[in-house]
Phi, psi and omega in degrees: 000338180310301179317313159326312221241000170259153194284167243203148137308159161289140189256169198247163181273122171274182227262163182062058103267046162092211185240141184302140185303131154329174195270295196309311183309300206265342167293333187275320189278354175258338161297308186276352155305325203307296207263025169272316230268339149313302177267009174290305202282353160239045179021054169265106153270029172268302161334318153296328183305294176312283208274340148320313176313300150308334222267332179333309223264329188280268209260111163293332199256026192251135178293313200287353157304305186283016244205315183292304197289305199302300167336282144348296219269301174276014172266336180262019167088004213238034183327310170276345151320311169315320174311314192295321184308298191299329186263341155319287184333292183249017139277014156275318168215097128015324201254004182320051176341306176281337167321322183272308189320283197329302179285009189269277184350307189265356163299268152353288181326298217282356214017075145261070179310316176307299188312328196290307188302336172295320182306302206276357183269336151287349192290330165326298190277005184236004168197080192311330192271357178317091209262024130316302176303283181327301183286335181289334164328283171329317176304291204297325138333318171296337210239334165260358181273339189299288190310317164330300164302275235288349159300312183315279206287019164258329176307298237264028151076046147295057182283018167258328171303294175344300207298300175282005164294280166345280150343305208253339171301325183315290250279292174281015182197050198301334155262007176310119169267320165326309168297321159320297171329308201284317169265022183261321185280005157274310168335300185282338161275011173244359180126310197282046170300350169274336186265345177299287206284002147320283200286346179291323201283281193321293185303300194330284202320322181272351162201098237252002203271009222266105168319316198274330155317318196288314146318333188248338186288282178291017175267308210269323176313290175332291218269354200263323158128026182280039189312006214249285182312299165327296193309336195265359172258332192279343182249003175268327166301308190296310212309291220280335177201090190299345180277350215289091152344298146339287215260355177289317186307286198290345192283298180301319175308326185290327187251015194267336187251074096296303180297292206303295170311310173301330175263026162275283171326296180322284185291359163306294179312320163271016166093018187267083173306319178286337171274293181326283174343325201259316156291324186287328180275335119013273166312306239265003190242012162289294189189083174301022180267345211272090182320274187338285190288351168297298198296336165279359206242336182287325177287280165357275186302326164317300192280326194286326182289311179292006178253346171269001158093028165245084187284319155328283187316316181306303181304310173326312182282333190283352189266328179286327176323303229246328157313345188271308179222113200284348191248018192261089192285002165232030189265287188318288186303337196288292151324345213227297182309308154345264142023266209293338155297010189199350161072034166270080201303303205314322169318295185305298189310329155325283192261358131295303213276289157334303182305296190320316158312335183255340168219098153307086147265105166006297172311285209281330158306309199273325161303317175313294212284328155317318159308329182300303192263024149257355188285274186323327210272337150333316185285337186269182156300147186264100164299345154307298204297310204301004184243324193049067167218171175293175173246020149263016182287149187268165190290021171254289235257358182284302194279330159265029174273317221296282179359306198268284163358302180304279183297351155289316196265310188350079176025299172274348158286352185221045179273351197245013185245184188283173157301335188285329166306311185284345180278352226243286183312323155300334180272353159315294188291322172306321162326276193314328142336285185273023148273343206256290204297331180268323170312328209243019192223112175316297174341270157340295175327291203294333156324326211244338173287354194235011184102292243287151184286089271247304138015300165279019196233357174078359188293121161201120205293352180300345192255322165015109203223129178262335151283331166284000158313281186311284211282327147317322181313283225271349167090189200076169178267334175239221187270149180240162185189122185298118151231149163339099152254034188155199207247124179056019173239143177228189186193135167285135153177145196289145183288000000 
C-alpha cells in the first residue's frame, strides 16, 4: 500500500481522447489534485476521495487522477471501486506502473489471484527490477496454491483445513467474499456456528442481495435445527440465484426432514409406534450432516423403543444421541431411565449424575439420589429374588414363599447328599431365613425397600440362627426331622 500513498505526476491527454484541456482547466484540475494529496496524507481520505474527484470531473483523460482515487478507494476498503480506477488508468496510459500495481492490488484483495498475476507480470516487464511487483507475485501465487489445497481438502471433508486455507489466503485477499463463504460454510459444518453466521451476517450487510451468505446463513438455521427458518433463507438465495446447487440441495433436505419428523411425532402421538420407528429411521437417512437434529430424531426413536419395551435399542439411540451431541439432556434422562429399567444402576447414576451438573434442578436431584439407592441397594441381597416373590407381595405370600423355601432347602432334607451340596443348601436356608426375617417385619421391610442400612435396627446377620426362624414358623412342642417315604421323596414332621 506504500505506493498507494505516494502522489502521481500528471500525465499529458494521449491523443484521440477528445480535445485537449486549457492551461486554465489542468492548473484547476492540479489544484484539486493538491489538495486531494493533503488530505490523503492526513488520511481523512474521504476528502481526498471528493477532490481526486473534481480533479476527474476537470480533466477526465489524466490516468494519475485515477490512479490517485483508486489509491484512496483502497485505503478506504472500497476495493472494486477501486479496480474500475486502477484500470481506467491504464488504458489511459499503458505504460502506468503504479496503475498496473493498483489494479494487481485490488484484484488480489478481491481474490482474483490469477487477474492480480498477469497486472504484476506487465509491472515487471515495464520495470523488471520492480521489486514490489515481484513480492506481490509471490502473494499472489501463495493464495492460488492456498486455494487449490483447501478445493482438495473440501472434497475429501477436511474442513478444518479449509478453514485454515481460508485464513491464511485472506491475509492477502482481505476482500474476497468467495473465501469468506467458503470458510462460513465450514464453520457451519463443523459446528461453529456464531462464527459461520458472523462472517455471513458482515457480508449480507455490504450486499444483502449475496446467494451464497444468504446460503450459509440458512445452513447454520438448518444445522442449529431451526428448519422452519432455514428454509426461508434457503428459497430467498434460489430467488437471487435459481441455479445455486448448495441451497437448491440443502432446501430439499430441510424440508424433506421436516416433512418426515412431524410425521413421526404425529404417529408417536398417536400411539402408532411401529410407524413413528419407520419415520424416524427414515429421517435419520436424509443428511448425517444435520447433528443437532439427528440427535433428536435419535432420541426421538429412543423413546419410541422403550414404549416398545426394546430398551436395548432405547439405550443404543439414546447413546448415538448424546454422541452427536453431548449437551442434550434429554437424551441422557431417557437413557438413564432406560438404565434404570433393566437395572443397569451404575450406567444410571452416571448419567444423572451428567444431568445434575448441567441443569441442579429439584427434579434431577431426586432422579439422581433414586438411582443411587437403588444402585446400593442392587449390591446387597435380594431378598425379594431369594423368596421368589414380587415386590409388592403380601404378607400371606411372604410367608408361603418362606414355607415352601424353607422346607426345600432345610438340612435335613440333604442330610444323604455330598458336602458340597450340603454346604450349598445351608447356606440357602440361611438366606431364605433372613429374607423371611426382614420381608415379614413391617419395620424392616421399609428400611430395606428404601436402602437404608438394616444394621442400624441392630440386625447383624452374622449372629444370624436360621433355625430359630424355622422352629418359629412352623411351631410345636418338640422336635422336627425330615423322613424318607420313597426314593427322592421326603415329609416334615413334627416331634
Amino acid at each position: 500500500m506504500a505506493a498507494a500513498a505516494e502522489c502521481d505526476v500528471v500525465m499529458a491527454a494521449p491523443e484521440g481522447l477528445g480535445e485537449p484541456e486549457s492551461e486554465e482547466t489542468r492548473r484547476e484540475a492540479e489544484s484539486f489534485k493538491e489538495q486531494g494529496n493533503a488530505y490523503y496524507a492526513k488520511k481523512d481520505y474521504n476528502e481526498a476521495y471528493n477532490y481526486y474527484t473534481k480533479a476527474i470531473d476537470t480533466c477526465p483523460n489524466n490516468a494519475s487522477y485515477y490512479g490517485n482515487r483508486a489509491a484512496t478507494l483502497m485505503m478506504l476498503g472500497r476495493f472494486r471501486e477501486a479496480l474500475g480506477d486502477a484500470q481506467q488508468s491504464v488504458r489511459l496510459d499503458d505504460s502506468f506502473v503504479r496503475g498496473h500495481l493498483r489494479e494487481g492490488k485490488c484484484h488480489l484483495s478481491l481474490g482474483n489471484a490469477m487477474a492480480a498475476s498477469r497486472c504484476f507480470q506487465r509491472v515487471l516487464e515495464l520495470d523488471h527490477k520492480n521489486t514490489q511487483a515481484q513480492q506481490e507475485l509471490k502473494n499472489a501465487s501463495t493464495v492460488l496454491e492456498y486455494e487449490k489445497i483447501a478445493e482438495v481438502d473440501f472434497e475429501k471433508r477436511d474442513f478444518r483445513k479449509v478453514v485454515f486455507c481460508m485464513d491464511r489466503a485472506l491475509e492477502f485477499a482481505p476482500a474476497c467474499h468467495r473465501f469468506k463463504i467458503l470458510k462460513a460454510e465450514c464453520l457451519a459444518l463443523l459446528g461453529r456456528y456464531p462464527e459461520a453466521q458472523s462472517v455471513a451476517s458482515d457480508i449480507l450487510r455490504m450486499d444483502s442481495t449475496n446467494a451464497d451468505a444468504l446460503y450459509v446463513r440458512g445452513l447454520c438455521l438448518y444445522y442449529e435445527d431451526c428448519i422452519e427458518k432455514a428454509v426461508q433463507f434457503f428459497v430467498q438465495a434460489l430467488r437471487m440465484a435459481p441455479d445455486h446447487e448448495k441451497a437448491c440441495l440443502a432446501c430439499r433436505n430441510a424440508k424433506a426432514l421436516k416433512a418426515k419428523k412431524e410425521d413421526g411425532n404425529k404417529a408417536f402421538k398417536e400411539g402408532n409406534y411401529k410407524l413413528a420407528y419407520e419415520l424416524y429411521t427414515e429421517a435419520l437417512g436424509i443428511d448425517p450432516n444435520n447433528i443437532k437434529t439427528n440427535a433428536k430424531l435419535y432420541c426421538n426413536r429412543g423413546t419410541v423403543n422403550s414404549k416398545l419395551r426394546k430398551l436395548e435399542e432405547a439405550i443404543d439411540d439414546c447413546t448415538n444421541a448424546v454422541k452427536l451431541d453431548d449437551t442434550y439432556i434429554k437424551a441422557y434422562l431417557r437413557r438413564a431411565q432406560c438404565y434404570m429399567d433393566t437395572e443397569q444402576y451404575e450406567d444410571a447414576v452416571r448419567d444423572y449424575e451428567k444431568v445434575y451438573q448441567t441443569e441442579k434442578t429439584k427434579e434431577h436431584k431426586q432422579l439422581l439420589k433414586n438411582a443411587q439407592v437403588e444402585l446400593k441397594k442392587s449390591k446387597r441381597k435380594d431378598y425379594y429374588k431369594i423368596l421368589g416373590v414380587d415386590k409388592n407381595a403380601s404378607e400371606d405370600e411372604i410367608k408361603k414363599a418362606y414355607r415352601k423355601r424353607a422346607l426345600m432347602h432345610h438340612p435335613d432334607r440333604h442330610s444323604g447328599a455330598s458336602a458340597e451340596v450340603q454346604k450349598e443348601e445351608e447356606k440357602k436356608f440361611k438366606e431364605v431365613g433372613e429374607a423371611f426375617t426382614i420381608l415379614s417385619d413391617p419395620k424392616k421391610k421399609a428400611r430395606y425397600d428404601s436402602g437404608q442400612d438394616l444394621e442400624e435396627d441392630g440386625l447383624n446377620m452374622g449372629d444370624f440362627d436360621a433355625n430359630n426362624i424355622f422352629k418359629a414358623f412352623f411351631g410345636g412342642p418338640g422336635g422336627f426331622s425330615f423322613e424318607a417315604s420313597g426314593p427322592g421323596n421326603f415329609f416334615f414332621q413334627f416331634g
